[in-house]
Coordinates of C-alpha atoms in Angstrom, one line a residue:
M1 CA 0.3 -0.1 -0.2
L2 CA 1.3 3.3 -1.2
L3 CA 1.1 6.4 1.3
T4 CA 1.0 9.9 0.3
E5 CA 3.7 12.7 0.6
Q6 CA 3.1 15.1 3.6
A7 CA 4.7 18.2 3.1
P8 CA 8.0 18.2 3.9
A9 CA 10.2 20.5 6.6
T10 CA 11.5 23.1 3.9
P11 CA 9.1 22.7 0.3
K12 CA 11.0 25.2 -1.4
N13 CA 14.9 24.3 -0.7
T14 CA 14.9 20.3 0.0
L15 CA 17.9 18.5 1.0
G16 CA 16.8 15.5 -1.2
C17 CA 13.6 13.1 -1.8
V18 CA 13.6 9.6 0.4
L19 CA 11.5 6.8 -0.4
V20 CA 11.0 5.4 3.4
V21 CA 9.4 1.7 3.1
E22 CA 8.1 0.8 5.6
D23 CA 5.4 -1.8 7.3
E24 CA 5.9 -0.8 11.1
A25 CA 3.4 2.7 11.3
I26 CA 5.4 3.9 14.4
I27 CA 8.9 3.3 13.1
Q28 CA 7.6 4.8 9.9
E29 CA 6.4 7.7 11.0
A30 CA 9.6 8.5 13.4
I31 CA 12.1 8.2 10.8
A32 CA 9.5 10.4 8.3
L33 CA 9.8 13.1 10.9
S34 CA 13.0 12.9 11.6
L35 CA 14.4 12.9 8.2
R36 CA 11.2 16.5 7.3
E37 CA 13.1 17.9 10.3
E38 CA 16.1 18.1 8.7
G39 CA 14.8 19.2 5.7
Y40 CA 14.1 16.3 3.4
S41 CA 11.1 15.6 1.2
V42 CA 9.9 12.2 2.0
L43 CA 7.7 9.4 -0.1
L44 CA 6.3 6.5 2.4
A45 CA 5.8 3.2 1.4
E46 CA 5.1 0.0 3.1
D47 CA 4.8 -3.1 1.2
G48 CA 7.6 -3.7 -1.8
Y49 CA 5.6 -3.8 -4.3
S50 CA 4.4 -0.2 -4.0
A51 CA 7.8 1.4 -3.6
L52 CA 8.7 -0.7 -6.5
Q53 CA 5.9 1.3 -8.0
V54 CA 6.8 5.4 -6.6
A55 CA 11.2 4.2 -7.3
K56 CA 9.8 3.7 -11.1
T57 CA 7.6 6.6 -11.3
A58 CA 8.4 9.1 -8.7
A59 CA 9.4 12.0 -10.6
R60 CA 12.9 12.8 -7.9
L61 CA 14.1 10.4 -5.7
D62 CA 17.4 10.3 -4.0
L63 CA 17.8 8.2 -1.4
V64 CA 15.5 4.6 -0.4
I65 CA 15.5 3.6 3.8
L66 CA 14.5 0.1 3.1
D67 CA 12.9 -2.4 6.2
V68 CA 14.2 -5.9 5.1
M69 CA 11.0 -7.8 6.8
L70 CA 8.2 -6.4 4.2
P71 CA 5.1 -7.5 2.7
S72 CA 4.3 -8.9 -0.7
I73 CA 7.7 -8.2 -1.8
N74 CA 10.7 -8.2 0.7
G75 CA 13.2 -5.8 1.7
L76 CA 16.3 -8.6 -0.2
D77 CA 13.9 -8.9 -3.0
F78 CA 12.8 -5.2 -3.7
C79 CA 16.8 -4.6 -3.6
R80 CA 17.3 -6.9 -6.3
I81 CA 15.2 -6.2 -8.6
L82 CA 16.0 -2.5 -7.9
R83 CA 19.5 -3.3 -9.2
H84 CA 18.1 -5.9 -12.2
E85 CA 16.5 -2.6 -13.8
G86 CA 19.8 -0.4 -13.3
N87 CA 18.6 1.8 -10.9
N88 CA 21.4 3.0 -8.6
V89 CA 20.2 5.1 -6.0
P90 CA 21.7 4.6 -3.3
V91 CA 19.7 2.2 -0.6
L92 CA 20.1 1.9 3.1
M93 CA 19.1 -1.1 4.4
I94 CA 17.4 -1.7 7.8
S95 CA 16.9 -4.7 9.3
A96 CA 16.2 -6.5 13.2
R97 CA 19.0 -8.6 11.9
G98 CA 22.4 -7.2 12.0
N99 CA 24.7 -10.4 12.3
E100 CA 27.0 -10.7 10.4
S101 CA 25.7 -13.2 7.4
D102 CA 22.5 -10.6 7.5
R103 CA 24.6 -7.1 7.1
I104 CA 26.2 -8.9 4.0
V105 CA 23.9 -10.4 2.1
G106 CA 22.1 -6.9 2.5
L107 CA 24.9 -5.4 0.3
E108 CA 25.4 -8.4 -1.9
V109 CA 21.6 -7.6 -3.2
G110 CA 23.0 -4.0 -3.6
A111 CA 22.2 -2.1 -0.5
D112 CA 25.1 0.7 0.4
D113 CA 24.7 0.6 3.5
Y114 CA 22.7 -1.5 6.4
L115 CA 22.2 -0.3 9.7
S116 CA 20.4 -2.9 12.6
K117 CA 17.4 -2.4 15.0
P118 CA 17.4 -0.7 17.2
F119 CA 18.9 2.3 16.2
G120 CA 18.7 6.5 16.9
M121 CA 17.2 8.9 14.7
R122 CA 20.5 10.7 14.8
E123 CA 22.2 7.9 13.6
L124 CA 20.1 7.1 10.8
V125 CA 20.0 10.9 10.0
A126 CA 23.8 10.9 10.1
R127 CA 24.1 7.3 7.3
C128 CA 21.6 9.8 5.3
R129 CA 23.6 12.7 4.5
A130 CA 26.3 10.3 4.3
L131 CA 24.5 8.2 1.4
L132 CA 23.8 11.2 0.2
R133 CA 27.0 13.1 -0.4
R134 CA 28.9 9.9 -1.3
S135 CA 26.7 9.5 -4.4
R136 CA 26.3 13.1 -5.3
R137 CA 30.6 12.6 -5.5
D138 CA 29.9 9.4 -7.5
F139 CA 29.1 11.2 -10.7
V140 CA 31.4 13.8 -10.8
A141 CA 34.8 13.0 -13.2
T142 CA 38.3 13.0 -11.9
N143 CA 40.2 14.4 -14.5
A144 CA 40.4 14.6 -18.2
T145 CA 42.7 11.4 -19.2
V146 CA 42.0 8.2 -21.1
Y147 CA 43.0 5.3 -19.5
K148 CA 43.9 2.3 -20.9
F149 CA 45.0 -1.2 -19.5
G150 CA 44.3 -4.6 -22.0
D151 CA 41.3 -4.0 -23.6
I152 CA 39.6 -1.6 -20.6
I153 CA 39.5 1.7 -21.9
M154 CA 38.0 4.5 -19.1
Y155 CA 37.0 7.9 -20.3
P156 CA 36.7 9.1 -16.2
D157 CA 35.4 12.8 -17.9
E158 CA 32.1 11.0 -19.2
C159 CA 31.7 8.2 -16.5
R160 CA 32.0 5.6 -19.4
V161 CA 34.5 2.6 -19.8
T162 CA 34.9 0.4 -22.7
I163 CA 35.9 -3.2 -23.2
N164 CA 36.9 -4.6 -26.8
E165 CA 35.8 -1.4 -27.9
T166 CA 31.8 -2.5 -26.0
E167 CA 30.8 0.3 -23.9
I168 CA 29.6 -1.6 -20.3
N169 CA 27.4 -0.6 -17.4
L170 CA 28.7 -0.1 -13.9
S171 CA 27.8 1.6 -10.7
P172 CA 29.1 4.6 -9.6
K173 CA 30.7 2.5 -6.8
E174 CA 32.1 0.2 -9.5
F175 CA 32.9 3.4 -12.0
R176 CA 34.9 5.2 -9.0
L177 CA 37.2 1.5 -7.6
L178 CA 37.9 1.5 -11.4
D179 CA 38.7 4.7 -12.1
L180 CA 41.5 4.4 -8.8
F181 CA 42.8 1.4 -9.7
M182 CA 43.2 2.5 -13.5
S183 CA 45.1 5.7 -11.9
H184 CA 47.3 3.7 -10.0
P185 CA 48.3 0.4 -12.0
R186 CA 50.2 -1.8 -10.1
R187 CA 49.7 -0.4 -6.6
V188 CA 47.8 -2.4 -4.2
W189 CA 45.1 -0.6 -2.6
S190 CA 43.7 -2.1 1.1
R191 CA 40.1 -2.5 2.0
E192 CA 40.3 1.1 4.4
Q193 CA 42.1 2.8 2.3
L194 CA 39.7 1.6 -0.2
L195 CA 36.9 2.7 1.9
E196 CA 38.5 6.1 2.3
K197 CA 38.6 6.8 -1.4
V198 CA 35.1 5.1 -2.8
W199 CA 33.3 5.8 0.2
G200 CA 34.6 8.6 2.3
V201 CA 36.3 9.0 5.5
D202 CA 32.3 9.0 7.2
F203 CA 31.7 5.8 5.7
V204 CA 30.1 4.0 8.7
G205 CA 29.0 0.7 7.7
D206 CA 31.4 -2.6 7.0
S207 CA 34.3 -3.2 5.3
K208 CA 33.1 -6.5 3.7
T209 CA 31.0 -4.1 0.9
V210 CA 34.9 -3.4 -0.5
D211 CA 34.7 -7.6 -1.7
V212 CA 31.6 -7.2 -2.7
H213 CA 31.9 -4.5 -5.1
I214 CA 35.1 -5.6 -6.2
R215 CA 33.7 -8.6 -7.0
W216 CA 30.6 -7.2 -8.5
L217 CA 33.3 -5.6 -11.0
R218 CA 35.4 -8.3 -12.0
E219 CA 31.9 -10.0 -13.0
K220 CA 31.7 -6.9 -15.8
I221 CA 35.5 -6.5 -16.8
E222 CA 36.7 -10.2 -16.2
V223 CA 36.4 -13.1 -19.0
D224 CA 37.0 -15.7 -15.8
P225 CA 35.9 -13.5 -12.8
S226 CA 36.6 -16.5 -10.9
D227 CA 40.1 -16.2 -12.1
P228 CA 40.9 -12.7 -12.2
K229 CA 43.3 -11.3 -14.5
H230 CA 43.0 -7.8 -14.3
I231 CA 41.6 -6.6 -10.4
V232 CA 44.0 -9.4 -9.0
T233 CA 44.1 -9.8 -4.9
V234 CA 47.2 -9.4 -2.5
R235 CA 46.4 -12.2 -0.1
G236 CA 46.8 -9.9 3.6
F237 CA 47.4 -6.8 2.0
G238 CA 43.9 -5.7 -0.5
Y239 CA 43.5 -5.7 -4.0
R240 CA 45.7 -4.0 -7.3
L241 CA 45.4 -3.4 -11.0
G242 CA 47.2 -6.6 -13.4

């Protein structure tokens, strides 16, 4: 069921539009109130199916706060469908399940961050701010240089990558990772360094998100992702290009 949008705290100059997908009314209302007080415009949905309709039709959508346990379509499936359709809007997943395996599953299906219940509203708002800042930096070109490595060519100022003259689609995080690798060939990057460079110093999630995004990137640029030749694991240290 889709719920109507209420007026944001600063309707003429909102910081962004956030879709809150939560079936528990008290939690949904608390999140929406906190976001509106900060100056965000808020859309509400209480099940996965309605949330997908909003994601497809909203004139503007900058962030999704997504509960895992939802009617009709659960949060994990919602995220899978969203990414399969090419929608890269940042997703903050929230759940009462907070162990490591649950967080990893959430990140693997496409969430950008994971917050366990119960949580404080100040932390939730802080994570929203961090995700939006990183998202808005993702499409900023780093320089006008064209990078080449084997059959991969990157055009940073165009946010474009080709392999054997065929353009490939990368998410913002995948693009920034590849940009970092190609601009520093042979350099070994630790997970912590990649988090700082790509996700930002204000990132508060799990460092395993780096491994998840590296795996996704390999699936797009490697002939055999299980035996990568481009992005290589340096055991005990991190990753490097070549």
